[in-house]
Amino acid sequence: MNNMLKYLFIVFLWLAAAPVVTLAQTAENATTVQATTETGNSDVEMADTLRRDGKIYVVVAVIATVLAGLIIYLIRLDRKVARLEQQYRS
């Protein structure tokens, strides 16, 4: 049970840090967009196309689903290992 709390704490820290990383990337992207606007060409055309077509949300949803699946798998695995450790001790 203690390990599960540790994993949940790590997940909450990760979620808390996500807006900070996003803000840093947004600031970096703003300077990149300004630089590419001045030169007239974009280095990441695929991302622009995904944003324009609205498919970026599908990509984000798939990534979130995969991460949620991994977190659930780790929690279940931790519970199984803890149960096996208890059986081994008895």
Tab-separated table of N, CA and C in Angstrom:
chain	number	residue	atom	x	y	z
A	1	MET	N	0.824	-1.191	0.000
A	1	MET	CA	0.000	0.000	0.000
A	1	MET	C	0.866	1.252	0.000
A	2	ASN	N	1.975	1.173	0.692
A	2	ASN	CA	2.869	2.312	0.776
A	2	ASN	C	3.466	2.646	-0.590
A	3	ASN	N	3.767	1.612	-1.386
A	3	ASN	CA	4.320	1.844	-2.721
A	3	ASN	C	3.309	2.518	-3.637
A	4	MET	N	2.044	2.147	-3.469
A	4	MET	CA	1.022	2.741	-4.305
A	4	MET	C	0.900	4.242	-4.016
A	5	LEU	N	0.987	4.605	-2.757
A	5	LEU	CA	0.955	6.028	-2.414
A	5	LEU	C	2.146	6.763	-3.020
A	6	LYS	N	3.274	6.097	-3.052
A	6	LYS	CA	4.464	6.693	-3.653
A	6	LYS	C	4.237	6.940	-5.148
A	7	TYR	N	3.636	5.962	-5.835
A	7	TYR	CA	3.362	6.127	-7.262
A	7	TYR	C	2.341	7.239	-7.509
A	8	LEU	N	1.317	7.278	-6.687
A	8	LEU	CA	0.327	8.347	-6.839
A	8	LEU	C	0.945	9.716	-6.597
A	9	PHE	N	1.841	9.804	-5.633
A	9	PHE	CA	2.534	11.057	-5.365
A	9	PHE	C	3.362	11.483	-6.576
A	10	ILE	N	4.035	10.532	-7.193
A	10	ILE	CA	4.837	10.837	-8.385
A	10	ILE	C	3.940	11.307	-9.527
A	11	VAL	N	2.795	10.657	-9.696
A	11	VAL	CA	1.860	11.054	-10.758
A	11	VAL	C	1.352	12.467	-10.507
A	12	PHE	N	0.986	12.784	-9.254
A	12	PHE	CA	0.502	14.127	-8.946
A	12	PHE	C	1.590	15.169	-9.154
A	13	LEU	N	2.831	14.842	-8.821
A	13	LEU	CA	3.921	15.780	-9.086
A	13	LEU	C	4.090	16.008	-10.575
A	14	TRP	N	3.981	14.925	-11.344
A	14	TRP	CA	4.107	15.033	-12.791
A	14	TRP	C	2.997	15.918	-13.355
A	15	LEU	N	1.768	15.709	-12.868
A	15	LEU	CA	0.652	16.524	-13.334
A	15	LEU	C	0.805	17.980	-12.922
A	16	ALA	N	1.389	18.208	-11.755
A	16	ALA	CA	1.602	19.578	-11.304
A	16	ALA	C	2.674	20.273	-12.139
A	17	ALA	N	3.651	19.523	-12.613
A	17	ALA	CA	4.743	20.105	-13.391
A	17	ALA	C	4.364	20.298	-14.856
A	18	ALA	N	3.326	19.640	-15.330
A	18	ALA	CA	2.942	19.721	-16.739
A	18	ALA	C	2.638	21.149	-17.192
A	19	PRO	N	1.897	21.963	-16.415
A	19	PRO	CA	1.651	23.338	-16.890
A	19	PRO	C	2.925	24.165	-17.012
A	20	VAL	N	3.893	23.922	-16.142
A	20	VAL	CA	5.150	24.671	-16.202
A	20	VAL	C	5.890	24.334	-17.487
A	21	VAL	N	5.939	23.054	-17.824
A	21	VAL	CA	6.608	22.625	-19.052
A	21	VAL	C	5.867	23.178	-20.260
A	22	THR	N	4.540	23.153	-20.210
A	22	THR	CA	3.744	23.667	-21.320
A	22	THR	C	3.987	25.156	-21.525
A	23	LEU	N	4.053	25.913	-20.431
A	23	LEU	CA	4.319	27.342	-20.554
A	23	LEU	C	5.700	27.601	-21.141
A	24	ALA	N	6.679	26.801	-20.723
A	24	ALA	CA	8.025	26.968	-21.262
A	24	ALA	C	8.045	26.657	-22.755
A	25	GLN	N	7.334	25.592	-23.158
A	25	GLN	CA	7.293	25.247	-24.577
A	25	GLN	C	6.540	26.298	-25.370
A	26	THR	N	5.497	26.873	-24.778
A	26	THR	CA	4.735	27.909	-25.473
A	26	THR	C	5.604	29.136	-25.724
A	27	ALA	N	6.393	29.520	-24.732
A	27	ALA	CA	7.279	30.667	-24.903
A	27	ALA	C	8.319	30.375	-25.987
A	28	GLU	N	8.829	29.156	-25.988
A	28	GLU	CA	9.818	28.772	-27.003
A	28	GLU	C	9.175	28.758	-28.387
A	29	ASN	N	7.950	28.234	-28.482
A	29	ASN	CA	7.248	28.188	-29.766
A	29	ASN	C	6.941	29.587	-30.275
A	30	ALA	N	6.663	30.515	-29.384
A	30	ALA	CA	6.364	31.884	-29.808
A	30	ALA	C	7.566	32.505	-30.498
A	31	THR	N	8.752	32.265	-29.958
A	31	THR	CA	9.945	32.815	-30.601
A	31	THR	C	10.224	32.093	-31.913
A	32	THR	N	9.932	30.783	-31.954
A	32	THR	CA	10.145	30.030	-33.189
A	32	THR	C	9.185	30.498	-34.265
A	33	VAL	N	7.924	30.717	-33.898
A	33	VAL	CA	6.931	31.182	-34.869
A	33	VAL	C	7.319	32.550	-35.393
A	34	GLN	N	7.797	33.406	-34.511
A	34	GLN	CA	8.210	34.735	-34.942
A	34	GLN	C	9.383	34.628	-35.915
A	35	ALA	N	10.334	33.733	-35.611
A	35	ALA	CA	11.496	33.574	-36.489
A	35	ALA	C	11.087	32.984	-37.835
A	36	THR	N	10.178	31.995	-37.829
A	36	THR	CA	9.773	31.393	-39.098
A	36	THR	C	8.898	32.347	-39.900
A	37	THR	N	8.146	33.210	-39.237
A	37	THR	CA	7.333	34.184	-39.959
A	37	THR	C	8.221	35.162	-40.712
A	38	GLU	N	9.318	35.535	-40.076
A	38	GLU	CA	10.231	36.470	-40.725
A	38	GLU	C	10.918	35.840	-41.928
A	39	THR	N	11.266	34.538	-41.827
A	39	THR	CA	11.941	33.877	-42.939
A	39	THR	C	10.964	33.385	-43.990
A	40	GLY	N	9.681	33.178	-43.587
A	40	GLY	CA	8.682	32.800	-44.572
A	40	GLY	C	8.437	31.312	-44.696
A	41	ASN	N	9.160	30.447	-43.976
A	41	ASN	CA	8.903	29.012	-44.052
A	41	ASN	C	8.784	28.443	-42.640
A	42	SER	N	8.064	27.348	-42.534
A	42	SER	CA	7.835	26.710	-41.237
A	42	SER	C	8.598	25.398	-41.198
A	43	ASP	N	9.268	25.128	-40.072
A	43	ASP	CA	10.036	23.893	-39.945
A	43	ASP	C	9.144	22.707	-39.603
A	44	VAL	N	8.008	22.939	-38.941
A	44	VAL	CA	7.144	21.859	-38.492
A	44	VAL	C	5.781	22.001	-39.157
A	45	GLU	N	5.714	21.600	-40.410
A	45	GLU	CA	4.475	21.741	-41.164
A	45	GLU	C	3.420	20.757	-40.687
A	46	MET	N	3.841	19.559	-40.233
A	46	MET	CA	2.894	18.553	-39.787
A	46	MET	C	2.109	19.059	-38.580
A	47	ALA	N	2.787	19.685	-37.619
A	47	ALA	CA	2.101	20.201	-36.439
A	47	ALA	C	1.123	21.300	-36.821
A	48	ASP	N	1.506	22.147	-37.746
A	48	ASP	CA	0.593	23.203	-38.195
A	48	ASP	C	-0.638	22.606	-38.867
A	49	THR	N	-0.436	21.571	-39.659
A	49	THR	CA	-1.557	20.915	-40.339
A	49	THR	C	-2.483	20.255	-39.336
A	50	LEU	N	-1.917	19.567	-38.331
A	50	LEU	CA	-2.748	18.919	-37.319
A	50	LEU	C	-3.558	19.942	-36.536
A	51	ARG	N	-2.938	21.066	-36.201
A	51	ARG	CA	-3.662	22.114	-35.474
A	51	ARG	C	-4.775	22.709	-36.336
A	52	ARG	N	-4.468	22.955	-37.596
A	52	ARG	CA	-5.448	23.567	-38.486
A	52	ARG	C	-6.651	22.646	-38.700
A	53	ASP	N	-6.399	21.332	-38.853
A	53	ASP	CA	-7.484	20.372	-39.098
A	53	ASP	C	-8.192	19.946	-37.826
A	54	GLY	N	-7.661	20.316	-36.660
A	54	GLY	CA	-8.283	19.933	-35.396
A	54	GLY	C	-7.950	18.525	-34.964
A	55	LYS	N	-6.989	17.896	-35.616
A	55	LYS	CA	-6.630	16.515	-35.282
A	55	LYS	C	-5.610	16.438	-34.147
A	56	ILE	N	-5.095	17.575	-33.717
A	56	ILE	CA	-4.123	17.576	-32.634
A	56	ILE	C	-4.763	17.044	-31.361
A	57	TYR	N	-6.077	17.253	-31.221
A	57	TYR	CA	-6.781	16.758	-30.043
A	57	TYR	C	-6.837	15.233	-30.030
A	58	VAL	N	-6.909	14.638	-31.198
A	58	VAL	CA	-6.874	13.174	-31.285
A	58	VAL	C	-5.515	12.665	-30.831
A	59	VAL	N	-4.462	13.321	-31.255
A	59	VAL	CA	-3.107	12.925	-30.857
A	59	VAL	C	-2.947	13.050	-29.348
A	60	VAL	N	-3.419	14.149	-28.788
A	60	VAL	CA	-3.325	14.349	-27.338
A	60	VAL	C	-4.148	13.295	-26.606
A	61	ALA	N	-5.330	12.960	-27.105
A	61	ALA	CA	-6.175	11.957	-26.469
A	61	ALA	C	-5.514	10.583	-26.492
A	62	VAL	N	-4.884	10.233	-27.590
A	62	VAL	CA	-4.205	8.938	-27.681
A	62	VAL	C	-3.029	8.884	-26.706
A	63	ILE	N	-2.254	9.943	-26.638
A	63	ILE	CA	-1.118	9.977	-25.711
A	63	ILE	C	-1.604	9.886	-24.272
A	64	ALA	N	-2.676	10.616	-23.941
A	64	ALA	CA	-3.223	10.568	-22.578
A	64	ALA	C	-3.749	9.178	-22.242
A	65	THR	N	-4.376	8.515	-23.210
A	65	THR	CA	-4.887	7.163	-22.991
A	65	THR	C	-3.749	6.183	-22.741
A	66	VAL	N	-2.700	6.285	-23.506
A	66	VAL	CA	-1.548	5.394	-23.322
A	66	VAL	C	-0.912	5.624	-21.957
A	67	LEU	N	-0.722	6.875	-21.576
A	67	LEU	CA	-0.136	7.166	-20.264
A	67	LEU	C	-1.030	6.679	-19.129
A	68	ALA	N	-2.342	6.869	-19.252
A	68	ALA	CA	-3.266	6.383	-18.225
A	68	ALA	C	-3.204	4.861	-18.129
A	69	GLY	N	-3.121	4.188	-19.269
A	69	GLY	CA	-2.997	2.729	-19.271
A	69	GLY	C	-1.726	2.267	-18.582
A	70	LEU	N	-0.632	2.957	-18.839
A	70	LEU	CA	0.626	2.596	-18.183
A	70	LEU	C	0.554	2.799	-16.672
A	71	ILE	N	-0.063	3.880	-16.252
A	71	ILE	CA	-0.183	4.150	-14.814
A	71	ILE	C	-1.057	3.089	-14.153
A	72	ILE	N	-2.183	2.744	-14.777
A	72	ILE	CA	-3.056	1.706	-14.221
A	72	ILE	C	-2.332	0.373	-14.167
A	73	TYR	N	-1.576	0.054	-15.204
A	73	TYR	CA	-0.807	-1.199	-15.221
A	73	TYR	C	0.208	-1.236	-14.076
A	74	LEU	N	0.913	-0.136	-13.855
A	74	LEU	CA	1.903	-0.098	-12.779
A	74	LEU	C	1.257	-0.245	-11.403
A	75	ILE	N	0.108	0.375	-11.219
A	75	ILE	CA	-0.586	0.257	-9.934
A	75	ILE	C	-1.046	-1.182	-9.706
A	76	ARG	N	-1.610	-1.793	-10.731
A	76	ARG	CA	-2.049	-3.195	-10.591
A	76	ARG	C	-0.864	-4.118	-10.352
A	77	LEU	N	0.228	-3.883	-11.031
A	77	LEU	CA	1.415	-4.701	-10.846
A	77	LEU	C	1.969	-4.553	-9.432
A	78	ASP	N	1.949	-3.333	-8.914
A	78	ASP	CA	2.409	-3.100	-7.551
A	78	ASP	C	1.550	-3.856	-6.545
A	79	ARG	N	0.248	-3.854	-6.751
A	79	ARG	CA	-0.650	-4.587	-5.855
A	79	ARG	C	-0.369	-6.081	-5.897
A	80	LYS	N	-0.148	-6.620	-7.090
A	80	LYS	CA	0.137	-8.048	-7.216
A	80	LYS	C	1.447	-8.413	-6.530
A	81	VAL	N	2.449	-7.589	-6.700
A	81	VAL	CA	3.740	-7.853	-6.072
A	81	VAL	C	3.613	-7.777	-4.551
A	82	ALA	N	2.868	-6.794	-4.060
A	82	ALA	CA	2.664	-6.671	-2.614
A	82	ALA	C	1.938	-7.899	-2.076
A	83	ARG	N	0.947	-8.390	-2.801
A	83	ARG	CA	0.223	-9.593	-2.383
A	83	ARG	C	1.146	-10.811	-2.358
A	84	LEU	N	1.990	-10.949	-3.367
A	84	LEU	CA	2.938	-12.060	-3.399
A	84	LEU	C	3.957	-11.962	-2.271
A	85	GLU	N	4.400	-10.745	-1.946
A	85	GLU	CA	5.331	-10.566	-0.832
A	85	GLU	C	4.687	-10.982	0.484
A	86	GLN	N	3.410	-10.652	0.674
A	86	GLN	CA	2.717	-11.046	1.887
A	86	GLN	C	2.573	-12.557	1.971
A	87	GLN	N	2.287	-13.212	0.853
A	87	GLN	CA	2.172	-14.665	0.850
A	87	GLN	C	3.526	-15.312	1.152
A	88	TYR	N	4.585	-14.721	0.646
A	88	TYR	CA	5.923	-15.274	0.848
A	88	TYR	C	6.336	-15.163	2.316
A	89	ARG	N	5.960	-14.060	2.958
A	89	ARG	CA	6.316	-13.855	4.359
A	89	ARG	C	5.554	-14.789	5.286
A	90	SER	N	4.332	-15.191	4.918
A	90	SER	CA	3.548	-16.034	5.805
A	90	SER	C	3.953	-17.488	5.767
